[in-house]
Amino acid sequence: MRPTIEVTEANFENEVLLSNQPVLVDFWADWCGPCKMLAPVLDEIALEETGRVKVAKVNVDSNPVLATRFGIQSIPTLLYFANGEMRDQTNGVVSKRAIVSKLEKLAVPAKGIRAGLVALAAAMALVLLNGCTSVPVQRDSDPWRYNPNTGYPAVGNDFPYSDR
């Protein structure tokens, strides 16, 4: 059994557009040398990402309507779908690392505590990398007040949400 899914004009909507997982779609042909080079990499990704990402293959010779619909002019072309929308595209043979990186950007966000920790880590990384000049300074004696629209601390007498 192949780890990738063969997609045709008949099942494209169900397998790709209505999928609840991100979908990587490979437009390829039997006669295409670079497509044959990329196939084992896609099979490997499909096995490693089972349950998280679908890897689908569209033969452009058998499905010219799909190739035309997405403006495929060279192969291999990889289209990255999430929530029924095409989010990214690569043309030609690309590394496994590049493909996985694009798929990670499409991944469904984590829920609950994990999502909060991921968001906190990302914010801290941005502060460390870019420096932070926009954090308000709060005097120790002042109680914290928050802007109800943004959730950020409200500081100073002239701040519109301050109750001074």
mmCIF file of C-alpha atoms in Angstrom:
data_model
loop_
_atom_site.group_PDB
_atom_site.id
_atom_site.type_symbol
_atom_site.label_atom_id
_atom_site.label_comp_id
_atom_site.label_asym_id
_atom_site.label_seq_id
_atom_site.Cartn_x
_atom_site.Cartn_y
_atom_site.Cartn_z
ATOM 1 C CA MET A 1 0.000 0.000 0.000
ATOM 2 C CA ARG A 2 1.308 3.425 -0.941
ATOM 3 C CA PRO A 3 1.443 6.079 1.771
ATOM 4 C CA THR A 4 0.279 8.762 -0.663
ATOM 5 C CA ILE A 5 -3.244 9.205 -2.013
ATOM 6 C CA GLU A 6 -3.974 9.206 -5.754
ATOM 7 C CA VAL A 7 -6.234 12.178 -6.437
ATOM 8 C CA THR A 8 -8.344 12.616 -9.565
ATOM 9 C CA GLU A 9 -10.818 15.204 -10.772
ATOM 10 C CA ALA A 10 -13.576 13.050 -9.240
ATOM 11 C CA ASN A 11 -12.219 12.908 -5.676
ATOM 12 C CA PHE A 12 -10.188 16.133 -5.458
ATOM 13 C CA GLU A 13 -12.831 18.045 -3.534
ATOM 14 C CA ASN A 14 -13.344 15.322 -0.901
ATOM 15 C CA GLU A 15 -9.680 14.433 -0.452
ATOM 16 C CA VAL A 16 -8.196 17.935 -0.606
ATOM 17 C CA LEU A 17 -10.662 20.792 -0.270
ATOM 18 C CA LEU A 18 -12.850 19.184 2.409
ATOM 19 C CA SER A 19 -9.978 17.624 4.350
ATOM 20 C CA ASN A 20 -9.665 18.479 8.039
ATOM 21 C CA GLN A 21 -5.884 18.082 7.742
ATOM 22 C CA PRO A 22 -3.346 20.072 5.749
ATOM 23 C CA VAL A 23 -2.838 18.496 2.318
ATOM 24 C CA LEU A 24 0.290 18.470 0.166
ATOM 25 C CA VAL A 25 -0.643 17.914 -3.494
ATOM 26 C CA ASP A 26 2.050 16.772 -5.927
ATOM 27 C CA PHE A 27 1.354 17.433 -9.616
ATOM 28 C CA TRP A 28 3.494 14.918 -11.538
ATOM 29 C CA ALA A 29 3.731 12.697 -14.652
ATOM 30 C CA ASP A 30 5.167 9.241 -15.417
ATOM 31 C CA TRP A 31 7.659 10.625 -17.943
ATOM 32 C CA CYS A 32 9.029 13.334 -15.590
ATOM 33 C CA GLY A 33 12.516 12.567 -14.228
ATOM 34 C CA PRO A 34 12.452 15.175 -11.431
ATOM 35 C CA CYS A 35 9.021 13.847 -10.377
ATOM 36 C CA LYS A 36 10.541 10.384 -9.975
ATOM 37 C CA MET A 37 13.323 11.890 -7.829
ATOM 38 C CA LEU A 38 10.802 13.620 -5.562
ATOM 39 C CA ALA A 39 8.424 10.635 -5.173
ATOM 40 C CA PRO A 40 10.420 8.762 -2.465
ATOM 41 C CA VAL A 41 10.746 11.963 -0.421
ATOM 42 C CA LEU A 42 6.970 12.487 -0.550
ATOM 43 C CA ASP A 43 6.355 8.839 0.409
ATOM 44 C CA GLU A 44 8.666 9.306 3.389
ATOM 45 C CA ILE A 45 6.886 12.488 4.478
ATOM 46 C CA ALA A 46 3.494 10.767 4.081
ATOM 47 C CA LEU A 47 4.614 7.935 6.390
ATOM 48 C CA GLU A 48 6.151 10.256 8.987
ATOM 49 C CA GLU A 49 3.187 12.664 9.017
ATOM 50 C CA THR A 50 0.399 10.050 8.971
ATOM 51 C CA GLY A 51 -2.634 11.427 10.781
ATOM 52 C CA ARG A 52 -1.336 15.012 10.676
ATOM 53 C CA VAL A 53 -0.915 15.697 6.958
ATOM 54 C CA LYS A 54 -2.225 14.106 3.768
ATOM 55 C CA VAL A 55 0.096 13.722 0.811
ATOM 56 C CA ALA A 56 -1.812 13.489 -2.472
ATOM 57 C CA LYS A 57 -0.591 12.956 -6.034
ATOM 58 C CA VAL A 58 -2.244 14.231 -9.216
ATOM 59 C CA ASN A 59 -1.067 12.815 -12.542
ATOM 60 C CA VAL A 60 -1.275 15.801 -14.926
ATOM 61 C CA ASP A 61 -1.661 13.558 -17.993
ATOM 62 C CA SER A 62 -4.715 11.808 -16.507
ATOM 63 C CA ASN A 63 -6.175 14.940 -14.886
ATOM 64 C CA PRO A 64 -5.576 17.908 -17.209
ATOM 65 C CA VAL A 65 -8.568 19.831 -15.821
ATOM 66 C CA LEU A 66 -6.972 19.964 -12.349
ATOM 67 C CA ALA A 67 -3.640 21.000 -13.824
ATOM 68 C CA THR A 68 -5.336 23.816 -15.735
ATOM 69 C CA ARG A 69 -7.452 24.841 -12.733
ATOM 70 C CA PHE A 70 -4.321 25.486 -10.666
ATOM 71 C CA GLY A 71 -2.210 26.906 -13.488
ATOM 72 C CA ILE A 72 0.356 24.099 -13.438
ATOM 73 C CA GLN A 73 2.916 24.921 -16.128
ATOM 74 C CA SER A 74 5.862 22.852 -14.930
ATOM 75 C CA ILE A 75 6.220 19.680 -12.929
ATOM 76 C CA PRO A 76 6.785 18.656 -10.281
ATOM 77 C CA THR A 77 4.683 21.335 -8.608
ATOM 78 C CA LEU A 78 3.675 21.029 -4.979
ATOM 79 C CA LEU A 79 0.587 22.851 -3.718
ATOM 80 C CA TYR A 80 -0.019 23.199 0.021
ATOM 81 C CA PHE A 81 -3.680 23.298 1.129
ATOM 82 C CA ALA A 82 -5.247 24.050 4.519
ATOM 83 C CA ASN A 83 -8.940 24.492 5.283
ATOM 84 C CA GLY A 84 -9.826 24.116 1.612
ATOM 85 C CA GLU A 85 -7.546 26.918 0.427
ATOM 86 C CA MET A 86 -4.233 26.810 -1.369
ATOM 87 C CA ARG A 87 -1.717 28.447 0.975
ATOM 88 C CA ASP A 88 1.648 27.881 -0.693
ATOM 89 C CA GLN A 89 3.364 26.432 -3.767
ATOM 90 C CA THR A 90 6.776 25.146 -4.812
ATOM 91 C CA ASN A 91 8.007 24.275 -8.288
ATOM 92 C CA GLY A 92 10.668 21.713 -9.123
ATOM 93 C CA VAL A 93 12.519 19.350 -6.839
ATOM 94 C CA VAL A 94 12.881 20.740 -3.317
ATOM 95 C CA SER A 95 14.442 19.304 -0.180
ATOM 96 C CA LYS A 96 12.531 17.332 2.397
ATOM 97 C CA ARG A 97 13.392 20.018 4.946
ATOM 98 C CA ALA A 98 11.817 22.743 2.779
ATOM 99 C CA ILE A 99 8.642 20.703 2.287
ATOM 100 C CA VAL A 100 8.292 19.835 5.985
ATOM 101 C CA SER A 101 8.902 23.476 6.928
ATOM 102 C CA LYS A 102 6.031 24.613 4.700
ATOM 103 C CA LEU A 103 3.791 21.863 6.094
ATOM 104 C CA GLU A 104 4.542 22.926 9.672
ATOM 105 C CA LYS A 105 3.311 26.415 8.858
ATOM 106 C CA LEU A 106 -0.013 24.886 7.790
ATOM 107 C CA ALA A 107 -0.406 22.670 10.843
ATOM 108 C CA VAL A 108 -3.559 22.989 12.895
ATOM 109 C CA PRO A 109 -2.820 25.089 15.983
ATOM 110 C CA ALA A 110 -2.535 23.252 19.261
ATOM 111 C CA LYS A 111 -5.325 23.640 21.805
ATOM 112 C CA GLY A 112 -5.379 24.427 25.494
ATOM 113 C CA ILE A 113 -2.284 24.800 27.640
ATOM 114 C CA ARG A 114 0.056 23.656 24.887
ATOM 115 C CA ALA A 115 -1.145 26.468 22.616
ATOM 116 C CA GLY A 116 -0.596 29.001 25.395
ATOM 117 C CA LEU A 117 2.912 27.744 26.031
ATOM 118 C CA VAL A 118 3.737 27.798 22.336
ATOM 119 C CA ALA A 119 2.432 31.372 22.030
ATOM 120 C CA LEU A 120 4.370 32.446 25.123
ATOM 121 C CA ALA A 121 7.573 30.869 23.829
ATOM 122 C CA ALA A 122 7.117 32.563 20.449
ATOM 123 C CA ALA A 123 6.546 35.947 22.090
ATOM 124 C CA MET A 124 9.592 35.533 24.321
ATOM 125 C CA ALA A 125 11.714 34.549 21.328
ATOM 126 C CA LEU A 126 10.603 37.688 19.462
ATOM 127 C CA VAL A 127 11.478 39.846 22.452
ATOM 128 C CA LEU A 128 14.900 38.236 22.775
ATOM 129 C CA LEU A 129 15.637 38.440 19.058
ATOM 130 C CA ASN A 130 14.252 41.886 18.323
ATOM 131 C CA GLY A 131 14.462 43.639 21.648
ATOM 132 C CA CYS A 132 11.338 45.003 23.204
ATOM 133 C CA THR A 133 10.670 48.717 23.357
ATOM 134 C CA SER A 134 6.889 48.659 23.589
ATOM 135 C CA VAL A 135 6.357 47.036 26.999
ATOM 136 C CA PRO A 136 4.700 49.510 29.363
ATOM 137 C CA VAL A 137 6.449 50.275 32.652
ATOM 138 C CA GLN A 138 4.259 49.867 35.694
ATOM 139 C CA ARG A 139 5.135 51.484 39.015
ATOM 140 C CA ASP A 140 5.159 48.972 41.873
ATOM 141 C CA SER A 141 2.465 50.843 43.776
ATOM 142 C CA ASP A 142 0.062 51.019 40.818
ATOM 143 C CA PRO A 143 -2.533 48.279 40.453
ATOM 144 C CA TRP A 144 -2.627 46.661 37.013
ATOM 145 C CA ARG A 145 -5.385 47.890 34.749
ATOM 146 C CA TYR A 146 -6.107 46.314 31.390
ATOM 147 C CA ASN A 147 -7.426 47.665 28.109
ATOM 148 C CA PRO A 148 -10.635 45.630 27.565
ATOM 149 C CA ASN A 149 -10.146 45.701 23.790
ATOM 150 C CA THR A 150 -6.610 44.330 23.661
ATOM 151 C CA GLY A 151 -6.022 42.711 27.050
ATOM 152 C CA TYR A 152 -2.746 44.622 27.387
ATOM 153 C CA PRO A 153 -1.897 46.570 30.531
ATOM 154 C CA ALA A 154 -3.183 50.139 30.622
ATOM 155 C CA VAL A 155 -0.566 52.491 32.053
ATOM 156 C CA GLY A 156 -0.477 56.211 32.721
ATOM 157 C CA ASN A 157 -2.921 58.991 33.481
ATOM 158 C CA ASP A 158 -3.760 59.774 29.892
ATOM 159 C CA PHE A 159 -4.429 56.186 28.837
ATOM 160 C CA PRO A 160 -8.096 55.958 27.832
ATOM 161 C CA TYR A 161 -8.817 52.886 29.923
ATOM 162 C CA SER A 162 -7.128 54.111 33.064
ATOM 163 C CA ASP A 163 -9.555 54.855 35.884
ATOM 164 C CA ARG A 164 -7.526 57.696 37.411
#
